[in-house]
mmCIF file of C-alpha atoms in Angstrom:
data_model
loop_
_atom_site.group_PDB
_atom_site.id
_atom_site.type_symbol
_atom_site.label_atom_id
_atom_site.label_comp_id
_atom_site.label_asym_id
_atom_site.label_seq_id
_atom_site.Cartn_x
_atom_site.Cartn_y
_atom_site.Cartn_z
ATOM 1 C CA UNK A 1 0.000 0.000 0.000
ATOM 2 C CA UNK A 2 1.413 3.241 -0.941
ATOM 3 C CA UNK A 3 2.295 5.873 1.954
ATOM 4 C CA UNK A 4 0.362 8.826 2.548
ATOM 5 C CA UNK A 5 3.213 11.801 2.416
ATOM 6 C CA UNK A 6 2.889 15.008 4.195
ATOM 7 C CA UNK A 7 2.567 18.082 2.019
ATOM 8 C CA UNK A 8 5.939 19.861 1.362
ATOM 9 C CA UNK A 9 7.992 21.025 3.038
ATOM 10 C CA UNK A 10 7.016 17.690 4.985
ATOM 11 C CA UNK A 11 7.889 15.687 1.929
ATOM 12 C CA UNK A 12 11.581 16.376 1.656
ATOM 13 C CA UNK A 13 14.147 13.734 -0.123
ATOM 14 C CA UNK A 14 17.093 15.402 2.698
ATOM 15 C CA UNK A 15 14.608 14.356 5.751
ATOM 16 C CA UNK A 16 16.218 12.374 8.342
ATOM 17 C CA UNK A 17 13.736 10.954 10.171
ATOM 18 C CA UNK A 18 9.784 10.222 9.536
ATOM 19 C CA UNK A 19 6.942 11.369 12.286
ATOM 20 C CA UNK A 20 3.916 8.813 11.476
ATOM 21 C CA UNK A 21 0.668 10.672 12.439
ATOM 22 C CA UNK A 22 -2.307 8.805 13.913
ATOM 23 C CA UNK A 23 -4.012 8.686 10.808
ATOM 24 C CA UNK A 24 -1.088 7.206 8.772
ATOM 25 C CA UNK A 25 0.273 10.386 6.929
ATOM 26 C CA UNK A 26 4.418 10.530 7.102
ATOM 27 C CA UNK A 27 5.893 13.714 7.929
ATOM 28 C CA UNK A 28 9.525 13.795 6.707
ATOM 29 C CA UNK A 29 11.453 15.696 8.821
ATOM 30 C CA UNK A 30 14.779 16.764 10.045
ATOM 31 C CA UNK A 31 15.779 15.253 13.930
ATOM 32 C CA UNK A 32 17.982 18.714 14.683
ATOM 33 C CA UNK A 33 14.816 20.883 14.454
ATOM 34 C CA UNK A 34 12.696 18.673 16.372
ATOM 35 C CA UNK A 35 15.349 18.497 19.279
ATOM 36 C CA UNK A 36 15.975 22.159 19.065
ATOM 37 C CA UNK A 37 12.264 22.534 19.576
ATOM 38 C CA UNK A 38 11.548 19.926 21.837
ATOM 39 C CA UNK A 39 13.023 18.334 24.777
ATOM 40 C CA UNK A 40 11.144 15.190 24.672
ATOM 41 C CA UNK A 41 12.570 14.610 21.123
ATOM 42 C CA UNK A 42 15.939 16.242 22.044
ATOM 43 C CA UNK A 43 15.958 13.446 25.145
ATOM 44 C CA UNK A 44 15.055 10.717 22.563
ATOM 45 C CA UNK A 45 17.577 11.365 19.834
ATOM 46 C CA UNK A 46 20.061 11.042 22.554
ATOM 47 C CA UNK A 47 19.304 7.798 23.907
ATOM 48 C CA UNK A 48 21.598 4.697 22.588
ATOM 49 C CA UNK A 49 20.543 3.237 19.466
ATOM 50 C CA UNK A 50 20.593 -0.324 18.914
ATOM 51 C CA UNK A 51 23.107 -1.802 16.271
ATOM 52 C CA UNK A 52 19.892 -3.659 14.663
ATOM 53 C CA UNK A 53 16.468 -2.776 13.987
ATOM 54 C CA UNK A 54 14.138 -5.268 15.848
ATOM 55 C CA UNK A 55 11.102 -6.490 13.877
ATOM 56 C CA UNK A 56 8.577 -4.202 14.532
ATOM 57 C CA UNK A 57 10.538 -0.795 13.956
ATOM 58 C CA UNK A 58 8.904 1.017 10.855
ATOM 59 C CA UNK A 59 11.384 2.114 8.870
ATOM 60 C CA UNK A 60 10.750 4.052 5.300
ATOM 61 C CA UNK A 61 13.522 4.478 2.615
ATOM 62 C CA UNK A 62 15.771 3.453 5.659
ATOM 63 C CA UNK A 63 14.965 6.260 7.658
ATOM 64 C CA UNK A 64 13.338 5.904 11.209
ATOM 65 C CA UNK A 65 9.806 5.968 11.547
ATOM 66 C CA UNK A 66 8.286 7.103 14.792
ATOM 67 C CA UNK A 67 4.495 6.704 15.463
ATOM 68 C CA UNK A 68 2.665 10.021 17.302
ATOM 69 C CA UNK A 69 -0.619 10.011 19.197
ATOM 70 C CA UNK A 70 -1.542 13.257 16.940
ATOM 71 C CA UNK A 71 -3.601 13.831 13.756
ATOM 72 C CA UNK A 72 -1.992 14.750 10.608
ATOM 73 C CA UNK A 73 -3.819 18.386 10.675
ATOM 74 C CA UNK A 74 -2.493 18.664 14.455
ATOM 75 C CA UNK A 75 0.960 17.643 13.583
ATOM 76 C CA UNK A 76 1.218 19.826 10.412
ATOM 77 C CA UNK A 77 0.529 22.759 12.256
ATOM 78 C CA UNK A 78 2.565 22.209 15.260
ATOM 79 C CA UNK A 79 5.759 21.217 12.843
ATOM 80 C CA UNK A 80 5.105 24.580 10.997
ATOM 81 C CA UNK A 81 5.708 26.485 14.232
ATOM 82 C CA UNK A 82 8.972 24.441 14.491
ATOM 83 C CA UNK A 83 10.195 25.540 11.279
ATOM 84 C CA UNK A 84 12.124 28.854 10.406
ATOM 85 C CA UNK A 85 10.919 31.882 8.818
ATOM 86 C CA UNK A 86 11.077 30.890 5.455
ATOM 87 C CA UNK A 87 7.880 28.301 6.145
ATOM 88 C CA UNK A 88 4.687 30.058 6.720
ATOM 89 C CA UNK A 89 2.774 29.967 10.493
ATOM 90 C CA UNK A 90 -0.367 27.138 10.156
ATOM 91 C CA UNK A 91 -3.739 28.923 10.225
ATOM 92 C CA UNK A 92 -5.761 27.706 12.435
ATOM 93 C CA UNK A 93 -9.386 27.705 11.164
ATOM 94 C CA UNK A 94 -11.072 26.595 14.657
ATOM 95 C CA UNK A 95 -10.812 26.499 18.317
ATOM 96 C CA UNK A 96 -10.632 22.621 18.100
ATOM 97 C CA UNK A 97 -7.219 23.112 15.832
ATOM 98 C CA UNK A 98 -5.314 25.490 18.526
ATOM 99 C CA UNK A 99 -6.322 23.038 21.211
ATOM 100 C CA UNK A 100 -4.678 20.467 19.360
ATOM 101 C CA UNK A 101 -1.629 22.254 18.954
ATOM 102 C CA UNK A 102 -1.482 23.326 22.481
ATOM 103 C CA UNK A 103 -1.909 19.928 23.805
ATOM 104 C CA UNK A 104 0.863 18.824 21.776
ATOM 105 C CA UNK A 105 2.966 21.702 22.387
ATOM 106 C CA UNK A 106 2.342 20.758 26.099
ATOM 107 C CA UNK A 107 3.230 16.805 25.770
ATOM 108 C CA UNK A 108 6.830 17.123 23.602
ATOM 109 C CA UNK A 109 7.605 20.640 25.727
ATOM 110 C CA UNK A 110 7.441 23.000 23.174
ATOM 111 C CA UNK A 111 7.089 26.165 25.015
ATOM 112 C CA UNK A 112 7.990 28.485 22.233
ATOM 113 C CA UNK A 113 5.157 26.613 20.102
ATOM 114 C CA UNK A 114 2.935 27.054 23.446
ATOM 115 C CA UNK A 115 3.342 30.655 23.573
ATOM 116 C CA UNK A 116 2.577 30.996 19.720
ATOM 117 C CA UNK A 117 -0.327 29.231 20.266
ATOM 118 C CA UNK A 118 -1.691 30.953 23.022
ATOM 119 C CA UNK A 119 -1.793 34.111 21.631
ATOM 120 C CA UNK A 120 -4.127 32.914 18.704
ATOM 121 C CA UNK A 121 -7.030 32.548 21.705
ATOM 122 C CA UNK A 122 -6.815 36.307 21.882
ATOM 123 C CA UNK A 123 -7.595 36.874 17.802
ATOM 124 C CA UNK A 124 -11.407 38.555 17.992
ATOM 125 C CA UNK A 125 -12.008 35.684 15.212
ATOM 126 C CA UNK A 126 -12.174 32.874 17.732
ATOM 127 C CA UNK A 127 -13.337 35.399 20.703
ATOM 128 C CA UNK A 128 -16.442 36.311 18.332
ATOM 129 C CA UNK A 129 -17.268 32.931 17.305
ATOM 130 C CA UNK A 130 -16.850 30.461 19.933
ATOM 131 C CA UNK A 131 -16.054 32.057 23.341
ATOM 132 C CA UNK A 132 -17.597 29.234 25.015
ATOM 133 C CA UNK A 133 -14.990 26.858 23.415
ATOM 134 C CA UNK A 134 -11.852 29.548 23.859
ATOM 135 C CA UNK A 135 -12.889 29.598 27.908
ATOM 136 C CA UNK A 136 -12.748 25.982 27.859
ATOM 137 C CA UNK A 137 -9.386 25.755 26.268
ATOM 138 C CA UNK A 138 -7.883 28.509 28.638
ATOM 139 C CA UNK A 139 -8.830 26.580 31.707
ATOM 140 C CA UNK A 140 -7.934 23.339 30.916
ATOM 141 C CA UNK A 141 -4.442 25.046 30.090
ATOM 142 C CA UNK A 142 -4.625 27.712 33.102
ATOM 143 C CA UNK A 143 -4.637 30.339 30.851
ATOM 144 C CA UNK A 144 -6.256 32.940 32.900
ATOM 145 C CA UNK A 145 -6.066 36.372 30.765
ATOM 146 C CA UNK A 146 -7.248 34.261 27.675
ATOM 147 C CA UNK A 147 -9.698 33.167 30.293
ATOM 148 C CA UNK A 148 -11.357 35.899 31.406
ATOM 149 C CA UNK A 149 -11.438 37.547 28.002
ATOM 150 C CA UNK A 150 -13.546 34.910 26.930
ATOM 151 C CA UNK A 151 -15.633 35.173 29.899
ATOM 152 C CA UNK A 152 -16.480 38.388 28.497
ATOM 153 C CA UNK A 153 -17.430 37.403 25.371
ATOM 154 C CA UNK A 154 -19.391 34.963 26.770
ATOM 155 C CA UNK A 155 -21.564 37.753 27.914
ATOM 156 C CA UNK A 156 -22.705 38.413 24.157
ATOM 157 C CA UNK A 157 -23.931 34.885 24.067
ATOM 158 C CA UNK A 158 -27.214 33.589 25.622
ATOM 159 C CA UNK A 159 -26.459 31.046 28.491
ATOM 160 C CA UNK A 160 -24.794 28.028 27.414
ATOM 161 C CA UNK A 161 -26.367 24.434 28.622
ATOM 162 C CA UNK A 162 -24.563 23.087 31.172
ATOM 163 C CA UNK A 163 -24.565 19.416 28.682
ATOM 164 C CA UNK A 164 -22.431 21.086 26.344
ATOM 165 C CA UNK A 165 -19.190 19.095 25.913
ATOM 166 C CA UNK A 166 -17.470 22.296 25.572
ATOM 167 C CA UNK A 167 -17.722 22.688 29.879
ATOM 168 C CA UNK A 168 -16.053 19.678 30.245
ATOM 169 C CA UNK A 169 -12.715 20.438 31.358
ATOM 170 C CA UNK A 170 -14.679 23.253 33.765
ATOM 171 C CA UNK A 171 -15.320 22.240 37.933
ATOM 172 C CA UNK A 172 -18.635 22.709 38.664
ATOM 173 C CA UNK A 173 -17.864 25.398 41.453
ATOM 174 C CA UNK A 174 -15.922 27.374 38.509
ATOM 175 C CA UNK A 175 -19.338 27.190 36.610
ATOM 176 C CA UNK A 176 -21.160 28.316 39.492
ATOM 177 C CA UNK A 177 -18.785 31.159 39.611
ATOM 178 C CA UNK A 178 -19.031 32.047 35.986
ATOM 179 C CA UNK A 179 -23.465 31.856 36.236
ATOM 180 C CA UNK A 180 -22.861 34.207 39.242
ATOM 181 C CA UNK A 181 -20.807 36.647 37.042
ATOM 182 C CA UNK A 182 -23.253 36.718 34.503
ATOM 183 C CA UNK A 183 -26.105 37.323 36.967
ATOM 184 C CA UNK A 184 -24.244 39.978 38.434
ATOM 185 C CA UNK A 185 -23.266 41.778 35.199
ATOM 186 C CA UNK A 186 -27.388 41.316 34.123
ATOM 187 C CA UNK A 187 -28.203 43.164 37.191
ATOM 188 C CA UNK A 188 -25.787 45.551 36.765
ATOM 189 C CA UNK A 189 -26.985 46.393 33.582
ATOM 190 C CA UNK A 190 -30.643 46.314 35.068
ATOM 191 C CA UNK A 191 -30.510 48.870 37.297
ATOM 192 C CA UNK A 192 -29.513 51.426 34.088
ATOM 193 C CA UNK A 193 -33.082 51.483 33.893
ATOM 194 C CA UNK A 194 -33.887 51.780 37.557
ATOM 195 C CA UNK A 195 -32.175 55.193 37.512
ATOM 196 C CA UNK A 196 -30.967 57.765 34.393
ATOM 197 C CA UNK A 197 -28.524 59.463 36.564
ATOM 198 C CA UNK A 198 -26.272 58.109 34.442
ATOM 199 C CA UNK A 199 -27.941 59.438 31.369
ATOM 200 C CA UNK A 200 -28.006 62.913 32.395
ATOM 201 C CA UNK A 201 -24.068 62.749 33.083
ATOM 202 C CA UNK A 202 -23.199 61.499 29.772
ATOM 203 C CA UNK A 203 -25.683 63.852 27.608
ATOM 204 C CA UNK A 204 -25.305 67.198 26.436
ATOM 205 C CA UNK A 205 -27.337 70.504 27.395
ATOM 206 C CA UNK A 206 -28.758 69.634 23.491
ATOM 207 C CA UNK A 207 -30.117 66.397 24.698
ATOM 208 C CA UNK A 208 -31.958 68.135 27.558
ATOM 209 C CA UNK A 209 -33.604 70.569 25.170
ATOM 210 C CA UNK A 210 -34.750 67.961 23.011
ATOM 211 C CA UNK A 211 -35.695 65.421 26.201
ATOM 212 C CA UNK A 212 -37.904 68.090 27.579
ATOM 213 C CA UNK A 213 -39.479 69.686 24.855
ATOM 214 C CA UNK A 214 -39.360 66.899 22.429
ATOM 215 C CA UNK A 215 -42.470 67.533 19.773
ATOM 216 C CA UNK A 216 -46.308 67.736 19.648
ATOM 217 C CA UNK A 217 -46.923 64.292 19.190
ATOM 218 C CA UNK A 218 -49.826 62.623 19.832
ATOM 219 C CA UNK A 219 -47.533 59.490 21.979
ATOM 220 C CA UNK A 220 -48.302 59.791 25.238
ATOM 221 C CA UNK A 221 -45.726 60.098 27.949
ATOM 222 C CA UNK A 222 -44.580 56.935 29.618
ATOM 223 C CA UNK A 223 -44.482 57.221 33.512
ATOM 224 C CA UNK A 224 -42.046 54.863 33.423
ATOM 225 C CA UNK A 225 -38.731 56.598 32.412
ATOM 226 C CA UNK A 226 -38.245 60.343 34.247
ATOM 227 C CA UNK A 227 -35.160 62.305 33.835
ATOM 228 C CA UNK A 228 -34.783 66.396 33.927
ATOM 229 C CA UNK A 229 -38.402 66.039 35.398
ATOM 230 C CA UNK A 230 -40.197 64.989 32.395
ATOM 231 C CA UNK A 231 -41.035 61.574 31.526
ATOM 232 C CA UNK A 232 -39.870 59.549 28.394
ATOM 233 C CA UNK A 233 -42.251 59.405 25.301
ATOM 234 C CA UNK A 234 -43.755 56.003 25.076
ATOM 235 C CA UNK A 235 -41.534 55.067 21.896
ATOM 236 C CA UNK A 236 -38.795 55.540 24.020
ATOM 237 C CA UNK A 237 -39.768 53.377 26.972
ATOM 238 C CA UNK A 238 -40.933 50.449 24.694
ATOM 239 C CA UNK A 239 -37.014 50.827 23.291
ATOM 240 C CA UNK A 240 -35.829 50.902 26.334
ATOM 241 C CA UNK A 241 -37.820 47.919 27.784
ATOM 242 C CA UNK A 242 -36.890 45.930 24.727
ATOM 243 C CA UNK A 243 -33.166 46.499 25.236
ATOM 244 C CA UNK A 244 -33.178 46.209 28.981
ATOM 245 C CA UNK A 245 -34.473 42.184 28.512
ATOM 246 C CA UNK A 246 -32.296 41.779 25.531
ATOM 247 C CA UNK A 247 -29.595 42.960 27.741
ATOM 248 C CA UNK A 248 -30.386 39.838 30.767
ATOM 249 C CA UNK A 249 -29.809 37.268 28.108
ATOM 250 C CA UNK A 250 -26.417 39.127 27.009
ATOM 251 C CA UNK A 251 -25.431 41.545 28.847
ATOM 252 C CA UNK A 252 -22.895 43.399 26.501
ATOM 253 C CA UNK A 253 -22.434 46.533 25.250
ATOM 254 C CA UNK A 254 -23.315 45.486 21.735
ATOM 255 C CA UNK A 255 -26.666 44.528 22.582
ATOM 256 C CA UNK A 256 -27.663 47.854 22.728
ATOM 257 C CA UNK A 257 -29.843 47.880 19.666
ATOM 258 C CA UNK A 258 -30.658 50.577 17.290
ATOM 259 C CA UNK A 259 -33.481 53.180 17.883
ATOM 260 C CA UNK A 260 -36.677 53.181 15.594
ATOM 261 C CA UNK A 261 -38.768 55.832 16.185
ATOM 262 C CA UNK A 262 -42.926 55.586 15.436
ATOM 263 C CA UNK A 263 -43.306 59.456 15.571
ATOM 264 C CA UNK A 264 -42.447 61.076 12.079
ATOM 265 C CA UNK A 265 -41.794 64.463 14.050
ATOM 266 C CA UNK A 266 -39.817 62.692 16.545
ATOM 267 C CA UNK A 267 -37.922 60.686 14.092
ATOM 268 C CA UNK A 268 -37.074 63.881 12.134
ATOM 269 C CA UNK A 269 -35.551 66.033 15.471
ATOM 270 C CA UNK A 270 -33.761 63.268 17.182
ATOM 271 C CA UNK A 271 -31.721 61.697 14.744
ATOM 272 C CA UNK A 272 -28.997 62.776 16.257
ATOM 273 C CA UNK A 273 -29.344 62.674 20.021
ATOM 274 C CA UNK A 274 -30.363 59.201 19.218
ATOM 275 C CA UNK A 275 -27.284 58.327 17.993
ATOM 276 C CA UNK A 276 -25.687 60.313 20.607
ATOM 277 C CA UNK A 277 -27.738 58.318 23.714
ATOM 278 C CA UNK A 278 -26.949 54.942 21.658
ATOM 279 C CA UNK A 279 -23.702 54.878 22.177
ATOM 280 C CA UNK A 280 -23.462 56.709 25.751
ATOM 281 C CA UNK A 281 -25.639 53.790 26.185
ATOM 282 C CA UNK A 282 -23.484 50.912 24.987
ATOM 283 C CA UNK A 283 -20.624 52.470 27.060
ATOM 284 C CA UNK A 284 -22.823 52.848 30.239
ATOM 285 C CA UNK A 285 -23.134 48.741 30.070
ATOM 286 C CA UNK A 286 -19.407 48.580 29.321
ATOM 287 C CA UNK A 287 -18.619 50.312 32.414
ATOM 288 C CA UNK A 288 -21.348 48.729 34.373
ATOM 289 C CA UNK A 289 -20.042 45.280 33.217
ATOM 290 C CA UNK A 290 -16.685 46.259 34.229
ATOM 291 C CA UNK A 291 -17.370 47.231 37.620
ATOM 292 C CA UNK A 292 -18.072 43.644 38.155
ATOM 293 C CA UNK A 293 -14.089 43.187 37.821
ATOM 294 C CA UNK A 294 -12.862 39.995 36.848
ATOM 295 C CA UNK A 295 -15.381 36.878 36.017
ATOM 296 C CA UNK A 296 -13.923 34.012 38.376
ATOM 297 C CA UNK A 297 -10.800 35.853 40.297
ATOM 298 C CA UNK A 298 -7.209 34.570 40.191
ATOM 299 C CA UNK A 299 -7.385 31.843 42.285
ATOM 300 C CA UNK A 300 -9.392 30.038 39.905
ATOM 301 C CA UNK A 301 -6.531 27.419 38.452
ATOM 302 C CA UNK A 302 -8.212 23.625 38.032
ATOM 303 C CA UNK A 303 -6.269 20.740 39.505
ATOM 304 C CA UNK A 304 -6.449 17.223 37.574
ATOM 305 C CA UNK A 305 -8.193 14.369 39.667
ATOM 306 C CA UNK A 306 -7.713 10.413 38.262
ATOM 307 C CA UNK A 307 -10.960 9.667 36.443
ATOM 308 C CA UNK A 308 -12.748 7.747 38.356
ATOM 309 C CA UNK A 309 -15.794 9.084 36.646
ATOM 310 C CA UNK A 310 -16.340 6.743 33.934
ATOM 311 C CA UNK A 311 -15.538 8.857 31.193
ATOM 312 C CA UNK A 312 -13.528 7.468 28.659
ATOM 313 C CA UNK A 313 -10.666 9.774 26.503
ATOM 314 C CA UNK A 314 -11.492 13.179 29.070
ATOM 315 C CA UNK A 315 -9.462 14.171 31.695
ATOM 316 C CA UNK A 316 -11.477 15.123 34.658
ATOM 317 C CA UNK A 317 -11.036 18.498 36.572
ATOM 318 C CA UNK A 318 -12.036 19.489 39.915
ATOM 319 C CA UNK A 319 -11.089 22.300 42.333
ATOM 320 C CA UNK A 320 -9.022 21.989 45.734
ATOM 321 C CA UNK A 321 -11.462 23.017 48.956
ATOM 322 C CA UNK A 322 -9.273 25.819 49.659
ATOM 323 C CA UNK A 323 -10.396 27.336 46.448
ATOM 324 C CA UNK A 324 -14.182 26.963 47.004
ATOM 325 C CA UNK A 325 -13.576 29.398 50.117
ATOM 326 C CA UNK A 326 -13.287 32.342 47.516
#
């Protein structure tokens, strides 16, 4: 059966050894970049060789083949950190690829390769689209800043269910931590309706001419909303109510939606303070999320427990006592 070679520059003649990914695809490669990179390879070039190949040592145009536990994606992108300059950094197209990576970054001691991949949980790409799966990743690894960014981004998400396999690297008190956050930061942004104090900081003497003597139209005022001792037109209450409880299912700044206005006179004056109160608005959450500080502290770091759970292929993490304290 022909062999499945690695794309170039994994397919080079002047190789001197041959990685064997789990799925069978040969990486030809060169031992003094592997041991420069990694001290689990740098440790296994220099043990004693025997004089004769036993029977079941792969060998491929007499070159050494060694078996690895990873994927032939996995192992293409963690050789291409290995490499110089001259070869291109891998692209990772998902969370799931960087995690594969890091854990074999982690397992042959790469920490140069570790770093590299690290940063790639802070690109807004993988933030944006999967936060859930980013937090995962920077607990298992005890990343904590990549950690709590993605907490935050987890804010622009609806409430994940707890079944997703995507939590399951995270202690259940850490998840209770994390709900608590986003409770907090839901209230926070709650009680921006409770009180427009904040409003009339932020808003200019403009805005208070308009507020108070907006137009003649025939909406009624809403009893609800009172700032500069007049009370909100109705179409400005009903926005407000929408994006309050759009705001407890993702409390973020960018849930602050856009205004639409019923009243054509309305709609033709405030235009601008709209626009203006929209994104005094969006900042108002910002800071009210922030005051919350950070999502699960620093004492947060899991500790690995044997898995005794049943679980088959997952590690299973728990937290020490001392950390439940906090």
């Amino acid at each position: 059966m022909m062999q499945r070679v690695a794309e170039a520059p994994f397919d080079t003649s002047k190789a001197d050894i041959i990685l064997r990914s789990s799925d069978d695809v040969y990486f030809r490669v060169y031992r003094c970049l592997l041991a420069f990179a990694s001290p689990f390879f740098d440790a296994m070039f220099d043990l004693p060789r025997p004089h004769t190949r036993s029977a079941d040592q792969e060998t491929l145009d007499h070159l050494e083949v060694i078996p690895v536990t990873e994927g032939s994606r996995t192992l293409d992108m963690l050789l291409r950190f290995c490499y110089p300059a001259t070869v291109d950094d891998p692209v990772p197209t998902a969370a799931a690829d960087i995690e594969g990576v890091l854990e074999a970054a982690v397992k042959y001691g790469m920490e140069e390769v570790e770093q590299r991949a690290r940063g790639i949980l802070l690109d807004p790409r993988f933030l944006e689209k999967d936060p859930l799966r980013i937090f995962s990743i920077a607990y298992r690894f005890r990343y904590e800043s990549e950690a709590k960014a993605a907490a935050i981004y987890l804010l622009r998400q609806p409430t994940p269910p707890l079944s997703t396999s995507a939590l399951r690297y995270i202690c259940h008190w850490d998840l209770h931590k994390l709900a608590v956050y986003r409770s907090r930061c839901a209230q926070a942004v709650q009680e921006l309706g409770n009180s427009l104090t904040w409003l009339q900081r932020k808003q200019s003497y403009g805005f208070y001419k308009w507020w108070t003597n907006c137009c003649m139209c025939t909406q009624r005022a809403d009893v609800r909303y009172l700032m500069y001792g007049t009370y909100a037109r109705e179409w400005w209450a009903e926005y407000m109510d929408e994006t309050l409880a759009t705001l407890q299912e993702t409390p973020c700044s960018l849930a602050a939606l856009e205004m639409v206005v019923d009243c054509t006179s309305c709609r033709r004056r405030s235009q601008a303070y709209m626009a203006d109160f929209t994104r005094s608005f969006a900042e108002a959450v910002h800071e009210a999320v922030a005051g919350w500080g950070q999502p699960i502290g620093s004492a947060w770091y899991p500790v690995l427990i044997p898995n005794d759970a049943g679980t088959q292929g997952h590690e299973v993490y728990d937290c020490l006592p001392s950390e439940r304290s906090g």
